[in-house]
PDB file of N, CA and C in Angstrom:
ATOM      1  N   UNK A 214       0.812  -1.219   0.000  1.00  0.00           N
ATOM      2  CA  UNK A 214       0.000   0.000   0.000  1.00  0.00           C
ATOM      3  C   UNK A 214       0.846   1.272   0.000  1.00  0.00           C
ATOM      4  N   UNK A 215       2.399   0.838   0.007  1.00  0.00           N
ATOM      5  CA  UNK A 215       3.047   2.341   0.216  1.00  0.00           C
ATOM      6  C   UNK A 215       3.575   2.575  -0.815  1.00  0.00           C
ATOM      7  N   UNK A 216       3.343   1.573  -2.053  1.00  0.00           N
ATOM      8  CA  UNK A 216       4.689   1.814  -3.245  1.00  0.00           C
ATOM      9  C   UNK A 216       3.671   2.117  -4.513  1.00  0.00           C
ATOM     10  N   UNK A 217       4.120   2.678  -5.366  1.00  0.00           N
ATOM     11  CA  UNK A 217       3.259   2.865  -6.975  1.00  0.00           C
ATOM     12  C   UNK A 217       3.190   4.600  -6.901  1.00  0.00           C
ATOM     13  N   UNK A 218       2.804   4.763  -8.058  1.00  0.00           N
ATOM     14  CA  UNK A 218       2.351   6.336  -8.680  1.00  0.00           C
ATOM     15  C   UNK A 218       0.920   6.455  -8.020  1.00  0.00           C
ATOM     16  N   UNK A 219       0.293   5.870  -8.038  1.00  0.00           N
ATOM     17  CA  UNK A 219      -1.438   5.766  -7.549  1.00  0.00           C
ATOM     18  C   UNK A 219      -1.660   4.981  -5.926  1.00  0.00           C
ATOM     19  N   UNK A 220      -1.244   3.929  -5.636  1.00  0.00           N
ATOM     20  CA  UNK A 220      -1.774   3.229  -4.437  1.00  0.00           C
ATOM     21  C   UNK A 220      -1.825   3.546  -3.345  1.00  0.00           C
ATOM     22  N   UNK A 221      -0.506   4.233  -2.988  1.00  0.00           N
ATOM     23  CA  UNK A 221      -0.101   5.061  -1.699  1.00  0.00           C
ATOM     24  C   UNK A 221      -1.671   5.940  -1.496  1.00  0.00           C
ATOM     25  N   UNK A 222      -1.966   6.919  -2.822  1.00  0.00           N
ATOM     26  CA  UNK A 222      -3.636   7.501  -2.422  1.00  0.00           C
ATOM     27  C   UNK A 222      -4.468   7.359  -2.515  1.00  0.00           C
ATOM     28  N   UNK A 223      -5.302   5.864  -2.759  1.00  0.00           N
ATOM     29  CA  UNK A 223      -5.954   5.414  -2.768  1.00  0.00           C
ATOM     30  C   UNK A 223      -6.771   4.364  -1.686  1.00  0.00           C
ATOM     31  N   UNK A 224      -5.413   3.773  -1.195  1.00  0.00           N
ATOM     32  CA  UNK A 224      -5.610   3.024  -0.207  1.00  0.00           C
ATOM     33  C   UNK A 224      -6.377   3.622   0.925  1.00  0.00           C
ATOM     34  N   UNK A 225      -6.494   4.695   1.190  1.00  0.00           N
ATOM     35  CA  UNK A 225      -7.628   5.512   2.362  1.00  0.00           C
ATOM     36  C   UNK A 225      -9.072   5.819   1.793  1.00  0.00           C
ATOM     37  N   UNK A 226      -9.521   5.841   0.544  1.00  0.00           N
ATOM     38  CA  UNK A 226     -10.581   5.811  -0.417  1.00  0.00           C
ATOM     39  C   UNK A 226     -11.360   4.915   0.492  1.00  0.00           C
ATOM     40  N   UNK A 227     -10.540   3.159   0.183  1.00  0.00           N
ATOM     41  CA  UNK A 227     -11.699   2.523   0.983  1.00  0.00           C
ATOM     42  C   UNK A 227     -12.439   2.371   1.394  1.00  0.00           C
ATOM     43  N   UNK A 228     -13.974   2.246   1.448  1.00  0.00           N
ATOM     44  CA  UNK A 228     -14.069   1.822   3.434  1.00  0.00           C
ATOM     45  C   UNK A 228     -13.601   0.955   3.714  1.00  0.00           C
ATOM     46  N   UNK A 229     -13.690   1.153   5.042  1.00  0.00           N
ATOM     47  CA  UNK A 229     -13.022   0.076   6.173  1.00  0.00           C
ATOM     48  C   UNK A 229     -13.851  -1.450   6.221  1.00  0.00           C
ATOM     49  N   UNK A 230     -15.150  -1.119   5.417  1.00  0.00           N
ATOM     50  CA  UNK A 230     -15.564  -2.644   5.148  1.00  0.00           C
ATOM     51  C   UNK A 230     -15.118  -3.867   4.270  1.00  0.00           C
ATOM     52  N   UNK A 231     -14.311  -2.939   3.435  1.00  0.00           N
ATOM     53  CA  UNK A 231     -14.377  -3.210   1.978  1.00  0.00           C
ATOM     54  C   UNK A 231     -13.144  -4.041   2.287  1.00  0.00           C
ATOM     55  N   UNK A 232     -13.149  -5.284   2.281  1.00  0.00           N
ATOM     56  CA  UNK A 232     -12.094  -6.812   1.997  1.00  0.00           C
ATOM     57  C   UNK A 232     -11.413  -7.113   0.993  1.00  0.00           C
ATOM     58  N   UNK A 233     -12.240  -7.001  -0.094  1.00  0.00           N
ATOM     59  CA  UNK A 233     -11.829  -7.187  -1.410  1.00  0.00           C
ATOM     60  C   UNK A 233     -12.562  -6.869  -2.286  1.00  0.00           C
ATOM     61  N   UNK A 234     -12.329  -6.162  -3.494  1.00  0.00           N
ATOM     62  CA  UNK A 234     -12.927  -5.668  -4.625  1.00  0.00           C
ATOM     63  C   UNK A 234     -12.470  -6.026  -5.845  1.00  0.00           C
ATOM     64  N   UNK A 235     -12.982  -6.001  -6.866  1.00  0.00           N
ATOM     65  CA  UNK A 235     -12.432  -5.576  -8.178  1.00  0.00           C
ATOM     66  C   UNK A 235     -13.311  -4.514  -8.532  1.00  0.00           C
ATOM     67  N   UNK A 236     -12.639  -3.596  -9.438  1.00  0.00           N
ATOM     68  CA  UNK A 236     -13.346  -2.712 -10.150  1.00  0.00           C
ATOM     69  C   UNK A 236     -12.819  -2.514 -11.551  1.00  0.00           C
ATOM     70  N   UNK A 237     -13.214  -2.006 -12.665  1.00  0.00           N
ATOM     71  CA  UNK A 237     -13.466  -1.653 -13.600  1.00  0.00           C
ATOM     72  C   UNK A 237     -13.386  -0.301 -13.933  1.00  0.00           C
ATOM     73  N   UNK A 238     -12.210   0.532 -14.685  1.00  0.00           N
ATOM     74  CA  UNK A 238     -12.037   1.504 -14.692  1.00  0.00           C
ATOM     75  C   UNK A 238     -11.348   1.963 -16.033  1.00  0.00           C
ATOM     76  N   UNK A 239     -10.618   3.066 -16.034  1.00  0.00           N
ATOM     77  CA  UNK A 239     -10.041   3.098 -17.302  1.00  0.00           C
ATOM     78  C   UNK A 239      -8.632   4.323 -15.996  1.00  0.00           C
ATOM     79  N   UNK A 240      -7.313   4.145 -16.499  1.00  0.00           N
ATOM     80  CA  UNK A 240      -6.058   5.088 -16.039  1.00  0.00           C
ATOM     81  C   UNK A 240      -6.292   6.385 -17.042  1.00  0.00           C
ATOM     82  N   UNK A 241      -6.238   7.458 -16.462  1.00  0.00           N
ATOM     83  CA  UNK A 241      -6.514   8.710 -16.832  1.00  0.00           C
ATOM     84  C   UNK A 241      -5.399   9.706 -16.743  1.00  0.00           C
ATOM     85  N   UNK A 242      -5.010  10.409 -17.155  1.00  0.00           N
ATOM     86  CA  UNK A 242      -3.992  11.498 -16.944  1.00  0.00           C
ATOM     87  C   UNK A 242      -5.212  12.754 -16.332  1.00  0.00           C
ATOM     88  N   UNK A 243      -4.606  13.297 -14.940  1.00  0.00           N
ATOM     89  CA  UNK A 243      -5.523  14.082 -14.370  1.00  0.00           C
ATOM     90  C   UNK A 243      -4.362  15.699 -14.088  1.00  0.00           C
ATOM     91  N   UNK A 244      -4.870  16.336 -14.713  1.00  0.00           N
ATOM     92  CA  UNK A 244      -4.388  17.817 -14.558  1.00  0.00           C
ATOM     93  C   UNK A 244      -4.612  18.798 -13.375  1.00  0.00           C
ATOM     94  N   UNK A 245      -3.522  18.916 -12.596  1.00  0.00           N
ATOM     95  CA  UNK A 245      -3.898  19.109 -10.946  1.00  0.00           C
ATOM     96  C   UNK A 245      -4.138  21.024 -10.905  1.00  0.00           C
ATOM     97  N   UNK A 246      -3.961  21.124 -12.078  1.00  0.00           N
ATOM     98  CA  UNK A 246      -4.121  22.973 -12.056  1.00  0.00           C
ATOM     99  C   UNK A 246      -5.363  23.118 -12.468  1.00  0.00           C
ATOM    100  N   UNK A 247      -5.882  22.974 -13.752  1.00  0.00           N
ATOM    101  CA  UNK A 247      -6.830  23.206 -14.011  1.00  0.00           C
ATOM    102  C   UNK A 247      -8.297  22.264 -13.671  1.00  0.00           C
ATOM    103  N   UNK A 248      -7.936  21.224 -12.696  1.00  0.00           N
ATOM    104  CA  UNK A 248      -9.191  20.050 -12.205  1.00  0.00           C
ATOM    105  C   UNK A 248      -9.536  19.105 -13.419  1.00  0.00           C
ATOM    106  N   UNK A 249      -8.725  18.882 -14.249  1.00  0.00           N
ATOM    107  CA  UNK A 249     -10.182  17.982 -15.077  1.00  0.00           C
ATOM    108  C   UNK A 249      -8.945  16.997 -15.562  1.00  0.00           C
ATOM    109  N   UNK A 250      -9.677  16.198 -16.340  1.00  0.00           N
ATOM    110  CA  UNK A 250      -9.056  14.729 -16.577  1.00  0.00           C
ATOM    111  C   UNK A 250      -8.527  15.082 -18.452  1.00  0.00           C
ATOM    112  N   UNK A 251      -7.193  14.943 -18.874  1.00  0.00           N
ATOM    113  CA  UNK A 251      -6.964  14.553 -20.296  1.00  0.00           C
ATOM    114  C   UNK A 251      -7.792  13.757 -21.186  1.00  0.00           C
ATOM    115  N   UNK A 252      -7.218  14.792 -22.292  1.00  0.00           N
ATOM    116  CA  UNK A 252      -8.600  13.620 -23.458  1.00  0.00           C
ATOM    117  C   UNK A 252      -7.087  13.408 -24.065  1.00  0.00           C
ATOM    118  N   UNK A 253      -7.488  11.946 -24.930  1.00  0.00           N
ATOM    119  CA  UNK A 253      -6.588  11.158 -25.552  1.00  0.00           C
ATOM    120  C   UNK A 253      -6.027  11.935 -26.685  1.00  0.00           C
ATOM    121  N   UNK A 254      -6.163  13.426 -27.073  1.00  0.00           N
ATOM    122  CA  UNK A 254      -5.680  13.920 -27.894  1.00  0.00           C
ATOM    123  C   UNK A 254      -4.471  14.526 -27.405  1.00  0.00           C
ATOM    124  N   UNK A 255      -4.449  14.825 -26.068  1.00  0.00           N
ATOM    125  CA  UNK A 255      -3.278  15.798 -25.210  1.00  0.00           C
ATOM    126  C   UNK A 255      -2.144  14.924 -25.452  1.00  0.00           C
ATOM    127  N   UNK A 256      -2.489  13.486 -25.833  1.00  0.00           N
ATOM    128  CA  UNK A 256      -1.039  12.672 -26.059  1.00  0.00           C
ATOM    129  C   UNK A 256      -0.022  12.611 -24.802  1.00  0.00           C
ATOM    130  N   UNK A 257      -1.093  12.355 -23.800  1.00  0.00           N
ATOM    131  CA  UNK A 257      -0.251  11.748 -22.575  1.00  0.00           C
ATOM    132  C   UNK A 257      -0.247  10.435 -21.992  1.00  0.00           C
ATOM    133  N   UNK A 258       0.633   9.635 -21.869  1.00  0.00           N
ATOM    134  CA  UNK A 258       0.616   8.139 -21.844  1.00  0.00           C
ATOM    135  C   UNK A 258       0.783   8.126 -20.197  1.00  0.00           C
ATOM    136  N   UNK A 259      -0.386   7.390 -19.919  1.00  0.00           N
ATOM    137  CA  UNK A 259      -0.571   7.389 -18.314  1.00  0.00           C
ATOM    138  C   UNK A 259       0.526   6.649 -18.123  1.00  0.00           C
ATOM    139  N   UNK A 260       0.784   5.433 -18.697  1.00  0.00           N
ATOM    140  CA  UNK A 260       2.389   4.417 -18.497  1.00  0.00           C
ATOM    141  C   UNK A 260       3.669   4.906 -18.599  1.00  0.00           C
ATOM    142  N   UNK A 261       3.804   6.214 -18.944  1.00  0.00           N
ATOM    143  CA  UNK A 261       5.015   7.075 -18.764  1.00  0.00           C
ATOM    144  C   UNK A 261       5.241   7.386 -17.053  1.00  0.00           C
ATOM    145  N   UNK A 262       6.124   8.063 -17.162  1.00  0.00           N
ATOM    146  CA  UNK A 262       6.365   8.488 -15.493  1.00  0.00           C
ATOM    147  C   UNK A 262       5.904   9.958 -15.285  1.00  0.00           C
ATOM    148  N   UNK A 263       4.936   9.269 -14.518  1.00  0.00           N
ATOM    149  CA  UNK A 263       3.944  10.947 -14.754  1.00  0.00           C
ATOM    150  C   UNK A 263       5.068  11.845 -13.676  1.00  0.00           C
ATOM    151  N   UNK A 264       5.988  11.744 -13.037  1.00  0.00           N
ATOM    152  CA  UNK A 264       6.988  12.658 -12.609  1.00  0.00           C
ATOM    153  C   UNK A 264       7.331  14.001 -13.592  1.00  0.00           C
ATOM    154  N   UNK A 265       7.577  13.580 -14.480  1.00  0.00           N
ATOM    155  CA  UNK A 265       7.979  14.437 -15.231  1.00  0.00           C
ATOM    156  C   UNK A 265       7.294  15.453 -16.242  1.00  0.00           C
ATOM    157  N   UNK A 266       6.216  15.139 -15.143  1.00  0.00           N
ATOM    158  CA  UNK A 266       5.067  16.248 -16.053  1.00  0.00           C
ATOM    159  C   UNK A 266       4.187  16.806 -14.284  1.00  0.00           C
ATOM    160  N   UNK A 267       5.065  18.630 -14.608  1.00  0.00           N
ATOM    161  CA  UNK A 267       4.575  19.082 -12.925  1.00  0.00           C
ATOM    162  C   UNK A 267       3.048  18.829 -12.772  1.00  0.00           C
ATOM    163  N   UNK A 268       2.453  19.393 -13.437  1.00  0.00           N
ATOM    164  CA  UNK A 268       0.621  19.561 -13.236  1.00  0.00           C
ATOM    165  C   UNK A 268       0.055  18.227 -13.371  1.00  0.00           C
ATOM    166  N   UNK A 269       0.974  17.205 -14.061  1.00  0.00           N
ATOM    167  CA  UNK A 269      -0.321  15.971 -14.233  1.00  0.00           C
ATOM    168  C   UNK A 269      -0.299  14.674 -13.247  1.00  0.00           C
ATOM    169  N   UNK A 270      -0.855  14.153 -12.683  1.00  0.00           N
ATOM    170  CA  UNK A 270      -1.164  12.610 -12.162  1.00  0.00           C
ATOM    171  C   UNK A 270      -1.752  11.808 -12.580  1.00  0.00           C
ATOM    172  N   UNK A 271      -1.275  10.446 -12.541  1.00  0.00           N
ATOM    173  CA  UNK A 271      -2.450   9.636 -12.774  1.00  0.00           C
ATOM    174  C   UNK A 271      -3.913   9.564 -11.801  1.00  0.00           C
ATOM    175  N   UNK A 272      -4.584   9.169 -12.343  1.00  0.00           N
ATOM    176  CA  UNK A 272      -5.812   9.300 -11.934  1.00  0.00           C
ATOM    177  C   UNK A 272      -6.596   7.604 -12.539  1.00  0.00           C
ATOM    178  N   UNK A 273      -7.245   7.319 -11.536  1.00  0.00           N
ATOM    179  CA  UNK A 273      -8.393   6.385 -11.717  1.00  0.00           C
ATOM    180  C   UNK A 273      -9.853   6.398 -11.678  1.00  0.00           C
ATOM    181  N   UNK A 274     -10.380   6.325 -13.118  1.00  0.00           N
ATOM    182  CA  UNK A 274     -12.042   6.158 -13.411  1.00  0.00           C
ATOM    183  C   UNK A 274     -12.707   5.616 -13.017  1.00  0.00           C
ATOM    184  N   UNK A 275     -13.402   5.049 -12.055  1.00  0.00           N
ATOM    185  CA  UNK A 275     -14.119   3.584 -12.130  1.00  0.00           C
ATOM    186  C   UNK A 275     -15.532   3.701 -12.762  1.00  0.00           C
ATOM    187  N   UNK A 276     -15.664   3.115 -13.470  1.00  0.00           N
ATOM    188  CA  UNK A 276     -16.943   2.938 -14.333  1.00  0.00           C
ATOM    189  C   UNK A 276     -17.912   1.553 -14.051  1.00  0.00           C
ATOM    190  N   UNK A 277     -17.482   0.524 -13.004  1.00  0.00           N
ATOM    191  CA  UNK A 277     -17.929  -0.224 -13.188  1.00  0.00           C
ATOM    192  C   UNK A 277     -17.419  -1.518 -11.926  1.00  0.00           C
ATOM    193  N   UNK A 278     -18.272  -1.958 -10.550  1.00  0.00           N
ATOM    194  CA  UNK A 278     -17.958  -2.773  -9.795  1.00  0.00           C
ATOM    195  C   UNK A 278     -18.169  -4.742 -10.114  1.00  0.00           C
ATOM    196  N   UNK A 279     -17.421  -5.005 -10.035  1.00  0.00           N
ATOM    197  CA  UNK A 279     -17.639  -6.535 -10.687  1.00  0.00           C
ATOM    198  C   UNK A 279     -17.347  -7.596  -9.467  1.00  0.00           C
ATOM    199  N   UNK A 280     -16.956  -7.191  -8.764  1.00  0.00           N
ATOM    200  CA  UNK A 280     -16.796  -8.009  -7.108  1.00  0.00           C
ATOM    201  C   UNK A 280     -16.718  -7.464  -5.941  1.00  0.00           C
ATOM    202  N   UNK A 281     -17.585  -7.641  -5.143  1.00  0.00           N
ATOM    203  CA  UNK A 281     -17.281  -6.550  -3.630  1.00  0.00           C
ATOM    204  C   UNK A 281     -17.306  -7.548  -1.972  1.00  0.00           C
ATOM    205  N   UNK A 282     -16.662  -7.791  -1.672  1.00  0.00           N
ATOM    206  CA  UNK A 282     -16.548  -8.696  -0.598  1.00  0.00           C
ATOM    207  C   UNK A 282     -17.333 -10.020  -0.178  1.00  0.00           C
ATOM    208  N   UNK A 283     -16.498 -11.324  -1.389  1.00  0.00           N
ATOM    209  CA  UNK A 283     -16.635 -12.101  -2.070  1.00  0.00           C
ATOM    210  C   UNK A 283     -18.097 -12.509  -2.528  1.00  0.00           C
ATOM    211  N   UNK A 284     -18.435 -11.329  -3.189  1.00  0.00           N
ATOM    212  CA  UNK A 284     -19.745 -11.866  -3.990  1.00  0.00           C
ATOM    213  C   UNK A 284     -19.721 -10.927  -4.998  1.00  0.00           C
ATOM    214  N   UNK A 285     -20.163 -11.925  -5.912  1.00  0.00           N
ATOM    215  CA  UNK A 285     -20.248 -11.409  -7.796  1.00  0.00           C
ATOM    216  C   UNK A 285     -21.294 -10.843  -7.983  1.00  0.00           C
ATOM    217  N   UNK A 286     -21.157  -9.333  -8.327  1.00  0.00           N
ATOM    218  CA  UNK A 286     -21.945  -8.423  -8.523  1.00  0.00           C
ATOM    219  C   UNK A 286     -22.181  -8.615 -10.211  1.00  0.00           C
ATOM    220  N   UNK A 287     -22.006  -9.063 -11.374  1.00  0.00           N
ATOM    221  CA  UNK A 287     -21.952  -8.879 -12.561  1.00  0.00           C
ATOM    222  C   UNK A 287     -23.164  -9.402 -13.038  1.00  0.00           C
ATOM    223  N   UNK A 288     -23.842 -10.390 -12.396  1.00  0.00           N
ATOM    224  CA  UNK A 288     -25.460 -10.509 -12.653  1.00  0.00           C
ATOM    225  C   UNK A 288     -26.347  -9.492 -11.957  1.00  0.00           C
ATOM    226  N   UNK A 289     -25.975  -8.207 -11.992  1.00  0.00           N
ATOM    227  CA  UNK A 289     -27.098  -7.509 -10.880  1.00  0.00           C
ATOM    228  C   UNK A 289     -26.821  -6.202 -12.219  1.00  0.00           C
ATOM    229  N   UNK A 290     -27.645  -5.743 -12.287  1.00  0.00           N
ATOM    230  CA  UNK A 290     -28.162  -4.355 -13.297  1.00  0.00           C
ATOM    231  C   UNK A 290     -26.952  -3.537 -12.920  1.00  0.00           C
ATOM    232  N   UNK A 291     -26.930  -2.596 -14.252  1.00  0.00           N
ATOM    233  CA  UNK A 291     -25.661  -1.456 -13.821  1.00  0.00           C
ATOM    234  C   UNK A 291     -26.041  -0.810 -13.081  1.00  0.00           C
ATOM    235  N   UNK A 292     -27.229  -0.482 -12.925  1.00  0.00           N
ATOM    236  CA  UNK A 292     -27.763   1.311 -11.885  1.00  0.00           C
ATOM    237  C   UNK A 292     -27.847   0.408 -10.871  1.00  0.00           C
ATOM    238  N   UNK A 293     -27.853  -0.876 -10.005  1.00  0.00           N
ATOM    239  CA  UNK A 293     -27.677  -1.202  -8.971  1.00  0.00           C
ATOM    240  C   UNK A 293     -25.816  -1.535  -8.512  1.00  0.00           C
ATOM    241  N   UNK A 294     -25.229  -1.922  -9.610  1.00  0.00           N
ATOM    242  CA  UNK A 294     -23.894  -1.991  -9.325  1.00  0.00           C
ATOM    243  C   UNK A 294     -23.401  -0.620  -8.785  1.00  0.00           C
ATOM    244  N   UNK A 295     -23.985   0.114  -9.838  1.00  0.00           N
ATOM    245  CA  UNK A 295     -23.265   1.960  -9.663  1.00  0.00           C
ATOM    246  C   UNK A 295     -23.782   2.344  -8.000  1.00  0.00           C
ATOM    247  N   UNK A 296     -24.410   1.435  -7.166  1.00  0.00           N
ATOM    248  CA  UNK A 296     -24.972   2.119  -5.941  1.00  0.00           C
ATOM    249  C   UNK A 296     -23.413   1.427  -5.151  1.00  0.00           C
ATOM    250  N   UNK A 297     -23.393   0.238  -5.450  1.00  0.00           N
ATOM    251  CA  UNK A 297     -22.152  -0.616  -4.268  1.00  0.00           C
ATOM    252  C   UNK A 297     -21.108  -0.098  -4.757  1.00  0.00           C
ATOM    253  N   UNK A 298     -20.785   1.132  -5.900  1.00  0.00           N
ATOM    254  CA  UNK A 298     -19.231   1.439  -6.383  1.00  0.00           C
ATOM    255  C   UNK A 298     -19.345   2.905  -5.208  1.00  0.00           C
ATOM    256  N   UNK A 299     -20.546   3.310  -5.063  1.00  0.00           N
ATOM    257  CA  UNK A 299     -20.587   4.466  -3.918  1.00  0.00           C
ATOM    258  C   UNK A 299     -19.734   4.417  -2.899  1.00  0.00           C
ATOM    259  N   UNK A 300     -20.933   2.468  -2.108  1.00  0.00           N
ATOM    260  CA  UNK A 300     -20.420   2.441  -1.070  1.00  0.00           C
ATOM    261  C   UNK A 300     -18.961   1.771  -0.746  1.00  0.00           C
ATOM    262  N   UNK A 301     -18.340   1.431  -1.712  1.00  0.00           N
ATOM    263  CA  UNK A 301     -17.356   0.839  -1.782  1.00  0.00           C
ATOM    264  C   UNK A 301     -15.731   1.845  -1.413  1.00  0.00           C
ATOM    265  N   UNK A 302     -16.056   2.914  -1.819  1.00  0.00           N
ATOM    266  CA  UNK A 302     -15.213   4.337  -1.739  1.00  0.00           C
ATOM    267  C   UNK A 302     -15.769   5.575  -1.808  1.00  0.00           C
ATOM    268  N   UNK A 303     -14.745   6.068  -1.256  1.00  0.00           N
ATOM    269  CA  UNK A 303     -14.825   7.871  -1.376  1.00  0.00           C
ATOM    270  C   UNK A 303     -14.260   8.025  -2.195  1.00  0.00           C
ATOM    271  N   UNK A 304     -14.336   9.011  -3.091  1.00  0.00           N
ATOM    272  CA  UNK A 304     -13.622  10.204  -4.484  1.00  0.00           C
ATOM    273  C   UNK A 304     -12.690  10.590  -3.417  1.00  0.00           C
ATOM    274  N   UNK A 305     -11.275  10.559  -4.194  1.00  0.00           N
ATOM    275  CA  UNK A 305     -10.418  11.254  -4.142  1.00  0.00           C
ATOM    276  C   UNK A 305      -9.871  12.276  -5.237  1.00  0.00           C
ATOM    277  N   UNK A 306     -10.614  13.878  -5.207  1.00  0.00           N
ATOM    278  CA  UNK A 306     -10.041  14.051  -6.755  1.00  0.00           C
ATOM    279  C   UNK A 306      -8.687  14.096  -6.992  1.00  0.00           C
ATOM    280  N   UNK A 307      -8.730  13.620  -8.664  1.00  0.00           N
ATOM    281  CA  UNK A 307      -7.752  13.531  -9.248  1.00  0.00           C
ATOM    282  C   UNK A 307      -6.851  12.155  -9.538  1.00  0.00           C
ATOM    283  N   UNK A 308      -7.300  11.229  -8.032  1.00  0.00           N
ATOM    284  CA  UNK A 308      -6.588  10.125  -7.624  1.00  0.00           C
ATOM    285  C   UNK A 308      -7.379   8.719  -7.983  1.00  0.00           C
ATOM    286  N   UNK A 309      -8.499   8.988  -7.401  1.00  0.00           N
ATOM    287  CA  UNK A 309      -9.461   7.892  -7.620  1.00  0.00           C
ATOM    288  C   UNK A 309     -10.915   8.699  -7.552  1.00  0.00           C
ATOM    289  N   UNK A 310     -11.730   8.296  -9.330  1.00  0.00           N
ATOM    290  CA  UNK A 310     -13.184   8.800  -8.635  1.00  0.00           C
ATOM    291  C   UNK A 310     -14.138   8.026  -9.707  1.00  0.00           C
ATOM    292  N   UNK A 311     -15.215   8.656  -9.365  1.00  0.00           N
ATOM    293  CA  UNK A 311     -16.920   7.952 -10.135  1.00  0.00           C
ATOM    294  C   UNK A 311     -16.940   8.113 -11.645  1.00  0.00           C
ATOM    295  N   UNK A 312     -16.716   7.510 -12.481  1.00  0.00           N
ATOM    296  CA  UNK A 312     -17.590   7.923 -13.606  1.00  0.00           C
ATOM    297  C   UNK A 312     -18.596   8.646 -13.608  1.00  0.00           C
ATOM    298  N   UNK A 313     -18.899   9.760 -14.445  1.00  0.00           N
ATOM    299  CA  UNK A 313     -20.181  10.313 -13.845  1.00  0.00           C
ATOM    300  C   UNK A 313     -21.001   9.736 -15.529  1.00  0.00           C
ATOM    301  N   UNK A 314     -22.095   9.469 -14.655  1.00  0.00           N
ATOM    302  CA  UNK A 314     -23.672   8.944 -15.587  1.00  0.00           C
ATOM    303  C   UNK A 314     -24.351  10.032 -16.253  1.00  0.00           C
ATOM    304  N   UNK A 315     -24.563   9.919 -17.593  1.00  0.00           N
ATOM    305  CA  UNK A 315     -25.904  10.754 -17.689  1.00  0.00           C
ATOM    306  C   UNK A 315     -26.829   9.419 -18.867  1.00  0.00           C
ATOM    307  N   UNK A 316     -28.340   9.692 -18.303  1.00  0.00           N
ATOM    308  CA  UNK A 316     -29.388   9.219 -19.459  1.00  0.00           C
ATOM    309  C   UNK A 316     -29.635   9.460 -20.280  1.00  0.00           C
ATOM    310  N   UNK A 317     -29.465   8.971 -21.568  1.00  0.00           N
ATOM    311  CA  UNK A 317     -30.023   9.064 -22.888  1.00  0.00           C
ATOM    312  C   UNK A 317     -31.503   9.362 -22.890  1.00  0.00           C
ATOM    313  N   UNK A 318     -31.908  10.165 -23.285  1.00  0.00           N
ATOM    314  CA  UNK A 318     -32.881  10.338 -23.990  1.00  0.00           C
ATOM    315  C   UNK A 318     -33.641   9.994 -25.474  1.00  0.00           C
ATOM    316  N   UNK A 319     -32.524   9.543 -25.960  1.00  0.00           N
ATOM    317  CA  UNK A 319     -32.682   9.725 -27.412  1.00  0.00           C
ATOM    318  C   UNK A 319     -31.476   8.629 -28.263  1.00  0.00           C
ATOM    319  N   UNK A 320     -30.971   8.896 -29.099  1.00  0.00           N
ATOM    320  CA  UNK A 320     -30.053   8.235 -30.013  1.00  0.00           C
ATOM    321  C   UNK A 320     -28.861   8.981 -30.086  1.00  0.00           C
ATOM    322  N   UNK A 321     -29.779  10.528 -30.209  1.00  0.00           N
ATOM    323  CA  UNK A 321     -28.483  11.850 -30.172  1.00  0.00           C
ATOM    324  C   UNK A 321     -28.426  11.937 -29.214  1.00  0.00           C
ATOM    325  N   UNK A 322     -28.066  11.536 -28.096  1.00  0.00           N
ATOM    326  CA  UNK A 322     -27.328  11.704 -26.947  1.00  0.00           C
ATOM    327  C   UNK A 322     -26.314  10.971 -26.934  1.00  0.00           C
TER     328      UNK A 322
END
């Protein structure tokens, strides 16, 4: 829990219930000046050593809980999974956070 670019701040995210998880996410390049997360055009490779870039960190998405203290969540609906990825952690910005949801309405959405 003390070694990596990411784990050291994450590991307090937790709760204290939480045994074991998997989650489902995507590694993000997160820009600590201006708050928001890189789009794949900025051409920053989260697998580089984000050291060498002052403003940026990696950052973790989670989009999606698939195991939460040994029971398989992957037969249960997404809008009920998206409730146990709540209780599973706190947002840390920049470090670890929620996908955020929106509903379609339409096709063009």
């Amino acid at each position: 829990i003390y070694s990596g670019t990411l784990t050291p701040f994450i590991n307090s995210a937790f709760n204290k219930d939480v045994k074991n998880v998997i989650l489902d996410g995507e590694m993000c390049g997160f820009n600590t000046k201006e708050k928001v997360l890189l789009s794949l055009s900025e051409e920053y490779d989260v697998k580089s050593n984000t050291r060498q870039y002052e403003d940026i960190q990696t950052c973790f998405v989670v989009f999606d809980i698939l195991y939460l203290n040994d029971q398989v969540l992957t037969n249960k609906p997404l809008n009920e999974r998206v409730e146990y990825i709540k209780k599973a952690f706190n947002e840390i910005e920049g470090r670890i956070i929620y996908s955020h949801r929106e509903i379609g309405t339409s096709n063009q959405n």
